Amino acid sequence: MTYCVGLRLERGLVFMSDTRTNAGVDNFAKTRKMFQWGIQGERLITLMTAGNLATTQALVSMIEERVKAVGERDPSILHAPSMFQVARMVGRTLKEVIAQSAPVGQTGDAAFQATVILGGQIRGSAPTMFMVYPEGNFIEVTEETPFFQIGETKYGRPILVRAYDPDMRFEDAVKLLLVSFDSTVRSNLSVAPPFDLMVYENDSFAPLLERRIEAEDDVYQSISTGWGDALRAAFDQLPDFKL
């Protein structure tokens, strides 16, 4: 399993993904789930993946091939005029990979499924984010749905719903994500550090911050411990339920 989150803020976009992959409780490994393509000063595109590892690796490889040899392998996401068109390309490619992986035309809800968070900005339009489904269709972030999660979403979602604010600083957004990821790690063995982080500021067309956060990271450990202590302190302050 995996856990990835993309947040849209007034200041830009924040992406975080874990790196654990597993094929059973005794076969854990690490793999990168966040990928980027861009043209300096013109566009930056970030993609995070969850689902069947063979499917997601094939998806990324096909995108890479079309980016590196755009003259012979159009369409390329580096030529798309908008993020909407990028989402259409990624959706078609994902659907194509799933269809090729199943000799009898297995559908998106079967063993080869994968889901993608896609975000970024192309000059001339605002930064945005999409969730792309195995069937190739997708949805875009809105004011009512300002963040996307894929993978093992249920443990970290309550944190995001309660504390997310579109006006929050990047520093607070990263802190929020670390709390959400820590809650997920403590509840599910299939999600684990290190975490890959990317922060994108509006109209920069380049990462503001790229970092891999290891399990032993001082800030992460401090947030993990502090969040647990704060929860216990808040619990003690709640009124007793009268029996």
JSON list of C-alpha atoms in Angstrom, two decimals:
[
{"chain": "A", "resi": 1, "resn": "MET", "atom": "CA", "xyz": [0.00, 0.00, 0.00]},
{"chain": "A", "resi": 2, "resn": "THR", "atom": "CA", "xyz": [1.06, 3.62, 0.11]},
{"chain": "A", "resi": 3, "resn": "TYR", "atom": "CA", "xyz": [0.02, 7.08, 1.22]},
{"chain": "A", "resi": 4, "resn": "CYS", "atom": "CA", "xyz": [0.28, 10.26, -0.84]},
{"chain": "A", "resi": 5, "resn": "VAL", "atom": "CA", "xyz": [-1.26, 13.69, -0.28]},
{"chain": "A", "resi": 6, "resn": "GLY", "atom": "CA", "xyz": [-1.43, 16.79, -2.44]},
{"chain": "A", "resi": 7, "resn": "LEU", "atom": "CA", "xyz": [-2.56, 20.12, -0.94]},
{"chain": "A", "resi": 8, "resn": "ARG", "atom": "CA", "xyz": [-3.56, 23.24, -2.81]},
{"chain": "A", "resi": 9, "resn": "LEU", "atom": "CA", "xyz": [-2.91, 26.45, -0.85]},
{"chain": "A", "resi": 10, "resn": "GLU", "atom": "CA", "xyz": [-3.30, 30.11, -1.74]},
{"chain": "A", "resi": 11, "resn": "ARG", "atom": "CA", "xyz": [0.52, 30.22, -1.94]},
{"chain": "A", "resi": 12, "resn": "GLY", "atom": "CA", "xyz": [1.00, 27.13, -4.07]},
{"chain": "A", "resi": 13, "resn": "LEU", "atom": "CA", "xyz": [1.03, 23.35, -3.92]},
{"chain": "A", "resi": 14, "resn": "VAL", "atom": "CA", "xyz": [2.49, 20.86, -1.43]},
{"chain": "A", "resi": 15, "resn": "PHE", "atom": "CA", "xyz": [3.09, 17.17, -2.21]},
{"chain": "A", "resi": 16, "resn": "MET", "atom": "CA", "xyz": [4.15, 14.36, 0.12]},
{"chain": "A", "resi": 17, "resn": "SER", "atom": "CA", "xyz": [4.45, 10.60, -0.45]},
{"chain": "A", "resi": 18, "resn": "ASP", "atom": "CA", "xyz": [5.74, 7.66, 1.52]},
{"chain": "A", "resi": 19, "resn": "THR", "atom": "CA", "xyz": [8.14, 5.14, 0.00]},
{"chain": "A", "resi": 20, "resn": "ARG", "atom": "CA", "xyz": [7.06, 1.75, 1.31]},
{"chain": "A", "resi": 21, "resn": "THR", "atom": "CA", "xyz": [5.94, -1.02, -1.00]},
{"chain": "A", "resi": 22, "resn": "ASN", "atom": "CA", "xyz": [5.06, -4.54, 0.04]},
{"chain": "A", "resi": 23, "resn": "ALA", "atom": "CA", "xyz": [4.04, -7.91, -1.33]},
{"chain": "A", "resi": 24, "resn": "GLY", "atom": "CA", "xyz": [2.89, -9.44, 1.92]},
{"chain": "A", "resi": 25, "resn": "VAL", "atom": "CA", "xyz": [3.76, -8.90, 5.56]},
{"chain": "A", "resi": 26, "resn": "ASP", "atom": "CA", "xyz": [7.26, -10.34, 5.16]},
{"chain": "A", "resi": 27, "resn": "ASN", "atom": "CA", "xyz": [8.30, -8.61, 1.93]},
{"chain": "A", "resi": 28, "resn": "PHE", "atom": "CA", "xyz": [8.73, -4.86, 2.41]},
{"chain": "A", "resi": 29, "resn": "ALA", "atom": "CA", "xyz": [10.84, -2.58, 0.23]},
{"chain": "A", "resi": 30, "resn": "LYS", "atom": "CA", "xyz": [11.27, 1.10, -0.63]},
{"chain": "A", "resi": 31, "resn": "THR", "atom": "CA", "xyz": [10.41, 2.76, -3.91]},
{"chain": "A", "resi": 32, "resn": "ARG", "atom": "CA", "xyz": [9.96, 6.33, -5.06]},
{"chain": "A", "resi": 33, "resn": "LYS", "atom": "CA", "xyz": [6.36, 7.38, -5.71]},
{"chain": "A", "resi": 34, "resn": "MET", "atom": "CA", "xyz": [6.84, 11.07, -6.56]},
{"chain": "A", "resi": 35, "resn": "PHE", "atom": "CA", "xyz": [8.08, 12.17, -9.99]},
{"chain": "A", "resi": 36, "resn": "GLN", "atom": "CA", "xyz": [8.62, 15.51, -11.73]},
{"chain": "A", "resi": 37, "resn": "TRP", "atom": "CA", "xyz": [8.97, 16.92, -15.22]},
{"chain": "A", "resi": 38, "resn": "GLY", "atom": "CA", "xyz": [9.39, 20.52, -16.21]},
{"chain": "A", "resi": 39, "resn": "ILE", "atom": "CA", "xyz": [10.77, 23.32, -18.33]},
{"chain": "A", "resi": 40, "resn": "GLN", "atom": "CA", "xyz": [12.45, 26.06, -16.31]},
{"chain": "A", "resi": 41, "resn": "GLY", "atom": "CA", "xyz": [10.37, 29.21, -16.33]},
{"chain": "A", "resi": 42, "resn": "GLU", "atom": "CA", "xyz": [7.54, 27.58, -18.30]},
{"chain": "A", "resi": 43, "resn": "ARG", "atom": "CA", "xyz": [6.06, 24.59, -16.46]},
{"chain": "A", "resi": 44, "resn": "LEU", "atom": "CA", "xyz": [6.47, 22.16, -13.59]},
{"chain": "A", "resi": 45, "resn": "ILE", "atom": "CA", "xyz": [4.49, 18.93, -13.35]},
{"chain": "A", "resi": 46, "resn": "THR", "atom": "CA", "xyz": [4.48, 16.57, -10.36]},
{"chain": "A", "resi": 47, "resn": "LEU", "atom": "CA", "xyz": [2.97, 13.10, -10.23]},
{"chain": "A", "resi": 48, "resn": "MET", "atom": "CA", "xyz": [2.45, 10.73, -7.29]},
{"chain": "A", "resi": 49, "resn": "THR", "atom": "CA", "xyz": [1.33, 7.12, -7.66]},
{"chain": "A", "resi": 50, "resn": "ALA", "atom": "CA", "xyz": [-0.48, 4.48, -5.63]},
{"chain": "A", "resi": 51, "resn": "GLY", "atom": "CA", "xyz": [-1.54, 0.97, -6.56]},
{"chain": "A", "resi": 52, "resn": "ASN", "atom": "CA", "xyz": [0.01, -1.93, -8.44]},
{"chain": "A", "resi": 53, "resn": "LEU", "atom": "CA", "xyz": [3.75, -1.27, -8.61]},
{"chain": "A", "resi": 54, "resn": "ALA", "atom": "CA", "xyz": [4.20, -2.76, -12.08]},
{"chain": "A", "resi": 55, "resn": "THR", "atom": "CA", "xyz": [1.42, -0.53, -13.40]},
{"chain": "A", "resi": 56, "resn": "THR", "atom": "CA", "xyz": [2.77, 2.66, -11.83]},
{"chain": "A", "resi": 57, "resn": "GLN", "atom": "CA", "xyz": [6.33, 1.96, -12.97]},
{"chain": "A", "resi": 58, "resn": "ALA", "atom": "CA", "xyz": [5.12, 1.31, -16.52]},
{"chain": "A", "resi": 59, "resn": "LEU", "atom": "CA", "xyz": [3.09, 4.54, -16.42]},
{"chain": "A", "resi": 60, "resn": "VAL", "atom": "CA", "xyz": [6.10, 6.60, -15.33]},
{"chain": "A", "resi": 61, "resn": "SER", "atom": "CA", "xyz": [8.35, 4.89, -17.90]},
{"chain": "A", "resi": 62, "resn": "MET", "atom": "CA", "xyz": [5.93, 5.67, -20.74]},
{"chain": "A", "resi": 63, "resn": "ILE", "atom": "CA", "xyz": [5.71, 9.31, -19.67]},
{"chain": "A", "resi": 64, "resn": "GLU", "atom": "CA", "xyz": [9.53, 9.48, -19.44]},
{"chain": "A", "resi": 65, "resn": "GLU", "atom": "CA", "xyz": [9.94, 8.03, -22.94]},
{"chain": "A", "resi": 66, "resn": "ARG", "atom": "CA", "xyz": [7.55, 10.55, -24.43]},
{"chain": "A", "resi": 67, "resn": "VAL", "atom": "CA", "xyz": [9.27, 13.41, -22.60]},
{"chain": "A", "resi": 68, "resn": "LYS", "atom": "CA", "xyz": [12.80, 12.44, -23.64]},
{"chain": "A", "resi": 69, "resn": "ALA", "atom": "CA", "xyz": [11.97, 11.82, -27.30]},
{"chain": "A", "resi": 70, "resn": "VAL", "atom": "CA", "xyz": [9.12, 14.22, -27.85]},
{"chain": "A", "resi": 71, "resn": "GLY", "atom": "CA", "xyz": [9.79, 14.50, -31.56]},
{"chain": "A", "resi": 72, "resn": "GLU", "atom": "CA", "xyz": [9.08, 10.83, -32.14]},
{"chain": "A", "resi": 73, "resn": "ARG", "atom": "CA", "xyz": [6.79, 10.03, -29.24]},
{"chain": "A", "resi": 74, "resn": "ASP", "atom": "CA", "xyz": [4.13, 12.70, -29.02]},
{"chain": "A", "resi": 75, "resn": "PRO", "atom": "CA", "xyz": [1.96, 13.47, -27.20]},
{"chain": "A", "resi": 76, "resn": "SER", "atom": "CA", "xyz": [4.27, 14.69, -24.45]},
{"chain": "A", "resi": 77, "resn": "ILE", "atom": "CA", "xyz": [3.22, 16.39, -21.23]},
{"chain": "A", "resi": 78, "resn": "LEU", "atom": "CA", "xyz": [5.92, 18.98, -21.99]},
{"chain": "A", "resi": 79, "resn": "HIS", "atom": "CA", "xyz": [3.95, 20.06, -25.07]},
{"chain": "A", "resi": 80, "resn": "ALA", "atom": "CA", "xyz": [0.47, 20.11, -23.51]},
{"chain": "A", "resi": 81, "resn": "PRO", "atom": "CA", "xyz": [-1.05, 23.62, -23.48]},
{"chain": "A", "resi": 82, "resn": "SER", "atom": "CA", "xyz": [-2.74, 23.24, -20.07]},
{"chain": "A", "resi": 83, "resn": "MET", "atom": "CA", "xyz": [-2.74, 21.08, -16.94]},
{"chain": "A", "resi": 84, "resn": "PHE", "atom": "CA", "xyz": [-6.17, 19.82, -18.01]},
{"chain": "A", "resi": 85, "resn": "GLN", "atom": "CA", "xyz": [-4.62, 18.43, -21.18]},
{"chain": "A", "resi": 86, "resn": "VAL", "atom": "CA", "xyz": [-1.77, 16.94, -19.12]},
{"chain": "A", "resi": 87, "resn": "ALA", "atom": "CA", "xyz": [-4.37, 15.16, -16.98]},
{"chain": "A", "resi": 88, "resn": "ARG", "atom": "CA", "xyz": [-6.06, 13.80, -20.13]},
{"chain": "A", "resi": 89, "resn": "MET", "atom": "CA", "xyz": [-2.72, 12.46, -21.39]},
{"chain": "A", "resi": 90, "resn": "VAL", "atom": "CA", "xyz": [-1.85, 10.84, -18.08]},
{"chain": "A", "resi": 91, "resn": "GLY", "atom": "CA", "xyz": [-5.34, 9.34, -17.83]},
{"chain": "A", "resi": 92, "resn": "ARG", "atom": "CA", "xyz": [-5.13, 7.85, -21.32]},
{"chain": "A", "resi": 93, "resn": "THR", "atom": "CA", "xyz": [-1.66, 6.47, -20.61]},
{"chain": "A", "resi": 94, "resn": "LEU", "atom": "CA", "xyz": [-2.75, 4.90, -17.33]},
{"chain": "A", "resi": 95, "resn": "LYS", "atom": "CA", "xyz": [-5.75, 3.29, -19.00]},
{"chain": "A", "resi": 96, "resn": "GLU", "atom": "CA", "xyz": [-3.48, 2.02, -21.78]},
{"chain": "A", "resi": 97, "resn": "VAL", "atom": "CA", "xyz": [-1.01, 0.48, -19.33]},
{"chain": "A", "resi": 98, "resn": "ILE", "atom": "CA", "xyz": [-3.76, -1.33, -17.41]},
{"chain": "A", "resi": 99, "resn": "ALA", "atom": "CA", "xyz": [-5.29, -2.68, -20.64]},
{"chain": "A", "resi": 100, "resn": "GLN", "atom": "CA", "xyz": [-1.91, -3.94, -21.88]},
{"chain": "A", "resi": 101, "resn": "SER", "atom": "CA", "xyz": [-1.14, -5.61, -18.55]},
{"chain": "A", "resi": 102, "resn": "ALA", "atom": "CA", "xyz": [-4.27, -7.77, -18.65]},
{"chain": "A", "resi": 103, "resn": "PRO", "atom": "CA", "xyz": [-4.46, -10.20, -21.60]},
{"chain": "A", "resi": 104, "resn": "VAL", "atom": "CA", "xyz": [-8.24, -10.39, -21.38]},
{"chain": "A", "resi": 105, "resn": "GLY", "atom": "CA", "xyz": [-8.80, -6.68, -20.99]},
{"chain": "A", "resi": 106, "resn": "GLN", "atom": "CA", "xyz": [-8.94, -6.51, -17.21]},
{"chain": "A", "resi": 107, "resn": "THR", "atom": "CA", "xyz": [-10.75, -3.42, -15.98]},
{"chain": "A", "resi": 108, "resn": "GLY", "atom": "CA", "xyz": [-9.54, -0.59, -13.76]},
{"chain": "A", "resi": 109, "resn": "ASP", "atom": "CA", "xyz": [-11.03, -2.09, -10.62]},
{"chain": "A", "resi": 110, "resn": "ALA", "atom": "CA", "xyz": [-9.07, -5.33, -10.96]},
{"chain": "A", "resi": 111, "resn": "ALA", "atom": "CA", "xyz": [-5.57, -6.44, -9.97]},
{"chain": "A", "resi": 112, "resn": "PHE", "atom": "CA", "xyz": [-3.65, -3.95, -12.11]},
{"chain": "A", "resi": 113, "resn": "GLN", "atom": "CA", "xyz": [-5.30, -0.80, -10.78]},
{"chain": "A", "resi": 114, "resn": "ALA", "atom": "CA", "xyz": [-3.46, 2.38, -9.90]},
{"chain": "A", "resi": 115, "resn": "THR", "atom": "CA", "xyz": [-4.43, 5.92, -8.95]},
{"chain": "A", "resi": 116, "resn": "VAL", "atom": "CA", "xyz": [-2.47, 9.12, -9.50]},
{"chain": "A", "resi": 117, "resn": "ILE", "atom": "CA", "xyz": [-2.27, 12.60, -8.01]},
{"chain": "A", "resi": 118, "resn": "LEU", "atom": "CA", "xyz": [-1.13, 15.04, -10.69]},
{"chain": "A", "resi": 119, "resn": "GLY", "atom": "CA", "xyz": [-0.37, 18.68, -10.04]},
{"chain": "A", "resi": 120, "resn": "GLY", "atom": "CA", "xyz": [1.60, 21.65, -11.27]},
{"chain": "A", "resi": 121, "resn": "GLN", "atom": "CA", "xyz": [1.44, 24.81, -13.30]},
{"chain": "A", "resi": 122, "resn": "ILE", "atom": "CA", "xyz": [1.90, 25.83, -16.93]},
{"chain": "A", "resi": 123, "resn": "ARG", "atom": "CA", "xyz": [2.64, 29.47, -17.70]},
{"chain": "A", "resi": 124, "resn": "GLY", "atom": "CA", "xyz": [-0.51, 31.40, -18.48]},
{"chain": "A", "resi": 125, "resn": "SER", "atom": "CA", "xyz": [-2.75, 29.46, -16.07]},
{"chain": "A", "resi": 126, "resn": "ALA", "atom": "CA", "xyz": [-3.06, 28.95, -12.33]},
{"chain": "A", "resi": 127, "resn": "PRO", "atom": "CA", "xyz": [-1.50, 25.99, -10.51]},
{"chain": "A", "resi": 128, "resn": "THR", "atom": "CA", "xyz": [-3.90, 23.12, -10.03]},
{"chain": "A", "resi": 129, "resn": "MET", "atom": "CA", "xyz": [-4.14, 19.46, -9.08]},
{"chain": "A", "resi": 130, "resn": "PHE", "atom": "CA", "xyz": [-6.02, 16.39, -10.34]},
{"chain": "A", "resi": 131, "resn": "MET", "atom": "CA", "xyz": [-6.78, 12.89, -9.12]},
{"chain": "A", "resi": 132, "resn": "VAL", "atom": "CA", "xyz": [-6.58, 10.42, -12.01]},
{"chain": "A", "resi": 133, "resn": "TYR", "atom": "CA", "xyz": [-8.46, 7.12, -11.72]},
{"chain": "A", "resi": 134, "resn": "PRO", "atom": "CA", "xyz": [-7.61, 3.68, -13.22]},
{"chain": "A", "resi": 135, "resn": "GLU", "atom": "CA", "xyz": [-10.34, 4.13, -15.84]},
{"chain": "A", "resi": 136, "resn": "GLY", "atom": "CA", "xyz": [-8.50, 7.22, -17.16]},
{"chain": "A", "resi": 137, "resn": "ASN", "atom": "CA", "xyz": [-10.99, 9.82, -15.95]},
{"chain": "A", "resi": 138, "resn": "PHE", "atom": "CA", "xyz": [-10.08, 12.46, -13.36]},
{"chain": "A", "resi": 139, "resn": "ILE", "atom": "CA", "xyz": [-11.31, 15.21, -11.05]},
{"chain": "A", "resi": 140, "resn": "GLU", "atom": "CA", "xyz": [-9.78, 18.60, -10.21]},
{"chain": "A", "resi": 141, "resn": "VAL", "atom": "CA", "xyz": [-9.31, 20.28, -6.85]},
{"chain": "A", "resi": 142, "resn": "THR", "atom": "CA", "xyz": [-11.91, 22.87, -5.87]},
{"chain": "A", "resi": 143, "resn": "GLU", "atom": "CA", "xyz": [-12.50, 25.16, -2.91]},
{"chain": "A", "resi": 144, "resn": "GLU", "atom": "CA", "xyz": [-14.71, 22.42, -1.45]},
{"chain": "A", "resi": 145, "resn": "THR", "atom": "CA", "xyz": [-12.16, 19.67, -2.16]},
{"chain": "A", "resi": 146, "resn": "PRO", "atom": "CA", "xyz": [-8.78, 21.41, -1.78]},
{"chain": "A", "resi": 147, "resn": "PHE", "atom": "CA", "xyz": [-6.62, 18.32, -1.27]},
{"chain": "A", "resi": 148, "resn": "PHE", "atom": "CA", "xyz": [-6.33, 14.79, -2.62]},
{"chain": "A", "resi": 149, "resn": "GLN", "atom": "CA", "xyz": [-5.20, 11.57, -0.93]},
{"chain": "A", "resi": 150, "resn": "ILE", "atom": "CA", "xyz": [-4.43, 8.21, -2.50]},
{"chain": "A", "resi": 151, "resn": "GLY", "atom": "CA", "xyz": [-3.48, 4.88, -0.99]},
{"chain": "A", "resi": 152, "resn": "GLU", "atom": "CA", "xyz": [-4.14, 4.29, 2.71]},
{"chain": "A", "resi": 153, "resn": "THR", "atom": "CA", "xyz": [-6.17, 7.45, 3.26]},
{"chain": "A", "resi": 154, "resn": "LYS", "atom": "CA", "xyz": [-8.48, 6.84, 6.21]},
{"chain": "A", "resi": 155, "resn": "TYR", "atom": "CA", "xyz": [-6.06, 7.27, 9.12]},
{"chain": "A", "resi": 156, "resn": "GLY", "atom": "CA", "xyz": [-4.61, 10.61, 8.03]},
{"chain": "A", "resi": 157, "resn": "ARG", "atom": "CA", "xyz": [-7.75, 12.21, 6.62]},
{"chain": "A", "resi": 158, "resn": "PRO", "atom": "CA", "xyz": [-9.29, 13.42, 9.94]},
{"chain": "A", "resi": 159, "resn": "ILE", "atom": "CA", "xyz": [-6.14, 15.46, 10.62]},
{"chain": "A", "resi": 160, "resn": "LEU", "atom": "CA", "xyz": [-6.36, 17.19, 7.25]},
{"chain": "A", "resi": 161, "resn": "VAL", "atom": "CA", "xyz": [-10.10, 17.86, 7.47]},
{"chain": "A", "resi": 162, "resn": "ARG", "atom": "CA", "xyz": [-9.81, 19.47, 10.91]},
{"chain": "A", "resi": 163, "resn": "ALA", "atom": "CA", "xyz": [-6.67, 21.56, 10.45]},
{"chain": "A", "resi": 164, "resn": "TYR", "atom": "CA", "xyz": [-6.35, 22.45, 6.74]},
{"chain": "A", "resi": 165, "resn": "ASP", "atom": "CA", "xyz": [-6.56, 26.16, 5.93]},
{"chain": "A", "resi": 166, "resn": "PRO", "atom": "CA", "xyz": [-5.98, 27.46, 2.37]},
{"chain": "A", "resi": 167, "resn": "ASP", "atom": "CA", "xyz": [-4.19, 30.52, 3.79]},
{"chain": "A", "resi": 168, "resn": "MET", "atom": "CA", "xyz": [-1.74, 28.52, 5.91]},
{"chain": "A", "resi": 169, "resn": "ARG", "atom": "CA", "xyz": [2.01, 28.99, 5.51]},
{"chain": "A", "resi": 170, "resn": "PHE", "atom": "CA", "xyz": [4.04, 26.34, 3.71]},
{"chain": "A", "resi": 171, "resn": "GLU", "atom": "CA", "xyz": [5.74, 25.54, 7.02]},
{"chain": "A", "resi": 172, "resn": "ASP", "atom": "CA", "xyz": [2.38, 24.83, 8.66]},
{"chain": "A", "resi": 173, "resn": "ALA", "atom": "CA", "xyz": [1.23, 22.77, 5.68]},
{"chain": "A", "resi": 174, "resn": "VAL", "atom": "CA", "xyz": [4.31, 20.54, 5.94]},
{"chain": "A", "resi": 175, "resn": "LYS", "atom": "CA", "xyz": [3.72, 20.18, 9.69]},
{"chain": "A", "resi": 176, "resn": "LEU", "atom": "CA", "xyz": [0.11, 19.21, 8.99]},
{"chain": "A", "resi": 177, "resn": "LEU", "atom": "CA", "xyz": [1.19, 16.60, 6.46]},
{"chain": "A", "resi": 178, "resn": "LEU", "atom": "CA", "xyz": [3.77, 15.12, 8.84]},
{"chain": "A", "resi": 179, "resn": "VAL", "atom": "CA", "xyz": [1.08, 14.71, 11.51]},
{"chain": "A", "resi": 180, "resn": "SER", "atom": "CA", "xyz": [-1.21, 13.07, 8.94]},
{"chain": "A", "resi": 181, "resn": "PHE", "atom": "CA", "xyz": [1.55, 10.73, 7.77]},
{"chain": "A", "resi": 182, "resn": "ASP", "atom": "CA", "xyz": [2.62, 9.89, 11.32]},
{"chain": "A", "resi": 183, "resn": "SER", "atom": "CA", "xyz": [-0.95, 8.96, 12.23]},
{"chain": "A", "resi": 184, "resn": "THR", "atom": "CA", "xyz": [-1.07, 6.68, 9.17]},
{"chain": "A", "resi": 185, "resn": "VAL", "atom": "CA", "xyz": [2.31, 5.07, 9.89]},
{"chain": "A", "resi": 186, "resn": "ARG", "atom": "CA", "xyz": [1.24, 4.24, 13.44]},
{"chain": "A", "resi": 187, "resn": "SER", "atom": "CA", "xyz": [-1.96, 2.59, 12.17]},
{"chain": "A", "resi": 188, "resn": "ASN", "atom": "CA", "xyz": [-0.81, 0.69, 9.08]},
{"chain": "A", "resi": 189, "resn": "LEU", "atom": "CA", "xyz": [2.36, -1.33, 8.47]},
{"chain": "A", "resi": 190, "resn": "SER", "atom": "CA", "xyz": [2.14, -0.79, 4.72]},
{"chain": "A", "resi": 191, "resn": "VAL", "atom": "CA", "xyz": [2.99, 2.94, 5.06]},
{"chain": "A", "resi": 192, "resn": "ALA", "atom": "CA", "xyz": [6.40, 4.04, 6.34]},
{"chain": "A", "resi": 193, "resn": "PRO", "atom": "CA", "xyz": [9.17, 6.63, 6.05]},
{"chain": "A", "resi": 194, "resn": "PRO", "atom": "CA", "xyz": [11.15, 7.98, 4.41]},
{"chain": "A", "resi": 195, "resn": "PHE", "atom": "CA", "xyz": [8.74, 10.57, 3.00]},
{"chain": "A", "resi": 196, "resn": "ASP", "atom": "CA", "xyz": [9.34, 12.57, -0.16]},
{"chain": "A", "resi": 197, "resn": "LEU", "atom": "CA", "xyz": [8.31, 16.23, 0.08]},
{"chain": "A", "resi": 198, "resn": "MET", "atom": "CA", "xyz": [7.97, 18.88, -2.62]},
{"chain": "A", "resi": 199, "resn": "VAL", "atom": "CA", "xyz": [6.76, 22.45, -2.09]},
{"chain": "A", "resi": 200, "resn": "TYR", "atom": "CA", "xyz": [5.80, 24.59, -5.08]},
{"chain": "A", "resi": 201, "resn": "GLU", "atom": "CA", "xyz": [5.23, 28.36, -4.92]},
{"chain": "A", "resi": 202, "resn": "ASN", "atom": "CA", "xyz": [2.83, 29.98, -7.42]},
{"chain": "A", "resi": 203, "resn": "ASP", "atom": "CA", "xyz": [4.39, 31.20, -10.69]},
{"chain": "A", "resi": 204, "resn": "SER", "atom": "CA", "xyz": [7.88, 29.93, -9.82]},
{"chain": "A", "resi": 205, "resn": "PHE", "atom": "CA", "xyz": [7.92, 26.98, -12.27]},
{"chain": "A", "resi": 206, "resn": "ALA", "atom": "CA", "xyz": [10.51, 25.29, -10.08]},
{"chain": "A", "resi": 207, "resn": "PRO", "atom": "CA", "xyz": [10.40, 23.53, -6.69]},
{"chain": "A", "resi": 208, "resn": "LEU", "atom": "CA", "xyz": [10.70, 25.82, -3.68]},
{"chain": "A", "resi": 209, "resn": "LEU", "atom": "CA", "xyz": [11.77, 22.81, -1.62]},
{"chain": "A", "resi": 210, "resn": "GLU", "atom": "CA", "xyz": [12.52, 19.17, -2.36]},
{"chain": "A", "resi": 211, "resn": "ARG", "atom": "CA", "xyz": [13.46, 16.92, 0.53]},
{"chain": "A", "resi": 212, "resn": "ARG", "atom": "CA", "xyz": [13.44, 13.31, 1.68]},
{"chain": "A", "resi": 213, "resn": "ILE", "atom": "CA", "xyz": [12.42, 13.03, 5.33]},
{"chain": "A", "resi": 214, "resn": "GLU", "atom": "CA", "xyz": [13.92, 9.99, 7.05]},
{"chain": "A", "resi": 215, "resn": "ALA", "atom": "CA", "xyz": [12.39, 8.24, 10.05]},
{"chain": "A", "resi": 216, "resn": "GLU", "atom": "CA", "xyz": [15.19, 9.60, 12.25]},
{"chain": "A", "resi": 217, "resn": "ASP", "atom": "CA", "xyz": [14.68, 13.21, 11.15]},
{"chain": "A", "resi": 218, "resn": "ASP", "atom": "CA", "xyz": [14.73, 15.45, 14.24]},
{"chain": "A", "resi": 219, "resn": "VAL", "atom": "CA", "xyz": [11.79, 17.58, 13.14]},
{"chain": "A", "resi": 220, "resn": "TYR", "atom": "CA", "xyz": [9.67, 14.57, 12.24]},
{"chain": "A", "resi": 221, "resn": "GLN", "atom": "CA", "xyz": [10.43, 12.87, 15.56]},
{"chain": "A", "resi": 222, "resn": "SER", "atom": "CA", "xyz": [9.66, 16.06, 17.46]},
{"chain": "A", "resi": 223, "resn": "ILE", "atom": "CA", "xyz": [6.32, 16.46, 15.66]},
{"chain": "A", "resi": 224, "resn": "SER", "atom": "CA", "xyz": [5.43, 12.81, 16.23]},
{"chain": "A", "resi": 225, "resn": "THR", "atom": "CA", "xyz": [6.17, 12.99, 19.94]},
{"chain": "A", "resi": 226, "resn": "GLY", "atom": "CA", "xyz": [4.63, 16.44, 20.38]},
{"chain": "A", "resi": 227, "resn": "TRP", "atom": "CA", "xyz": [1.42, 15.43, 18.62]},
{"chain": "A", "resi": 228, "resn": "GLY", "atom": "CA", "xyz": [0.99, 12.43, 20.92]},
{"chain": "A", "resi": 229, "resn": "ASP", "atom": "CA", "xyz": [1.66, 14.53, 24.01]},
{"chain": "A", "resi": 230, "resn": "ALA", "atom": "CA", "xyz": [-0.76, 17.24, 22.84]},
{"chain": "A", "resi": 231, "resn": "LEU", "atom": "CA", "xyz": [-3.52, 14.69, 22.22]},
{"chain": "A", "resi": 232, "resn": "ARG", "atom": "CA", "xyz": [-3.12, 13.25, 25.72]},
{"chain": "A", "resi": 233, "resn": "ALA", "atom": "CA", "xyz": [-3.12, 16.73, 27.27]},
{"chain": "A", "resi": 234, "resn": "ALA", "atom": "CA", "xyz": [-6.22, 17.74, 25.31]},
{"chain": "A", "resi": 235, "resn": "PHE", "atom": "CA", "xyz": [-7.96, 14.51, 26.32]},
{"chain": "A", "resi": 236, "resn": "ASP", "atom": "CA", "xyz": [-7.33, 15.23, 29.97]},
{"chain": "A", "resi": 237, "resn": "GLN", "atom": "CA", "xyz": [-8.98, 18.66, 29.57]},
{"chain": "A", "resi": 238, "resn": "LEU", "atom": "CA", "xyz": [-12.21, 17.25, 28.09]},
{"chain": "A", "resi": 239, "resn": "PRO", "atom": "CA", "xyz": [-15.26, 17.10, 30.39]},
{"chain": "A", "resi": 240, "resn": "ASP", "atom": "CA", "xyz": [-16.07, 13.72, 31.89]},
{"chain": "A", "resi": 241, "resn": "PHE", "atom": "CA", "xyz": [-19.01, 11.80, 30.59]},
{"chain": "A", "resi": 242, "resn": "LYS", "atom": "CA", "xyz": [-21.44, 11.35, 33.44]},
{"chain": "A", "resi": 243, "resn": "LEU", "atom": "CA", "xyz": [-22.37, 7.72, 34.07]}
]
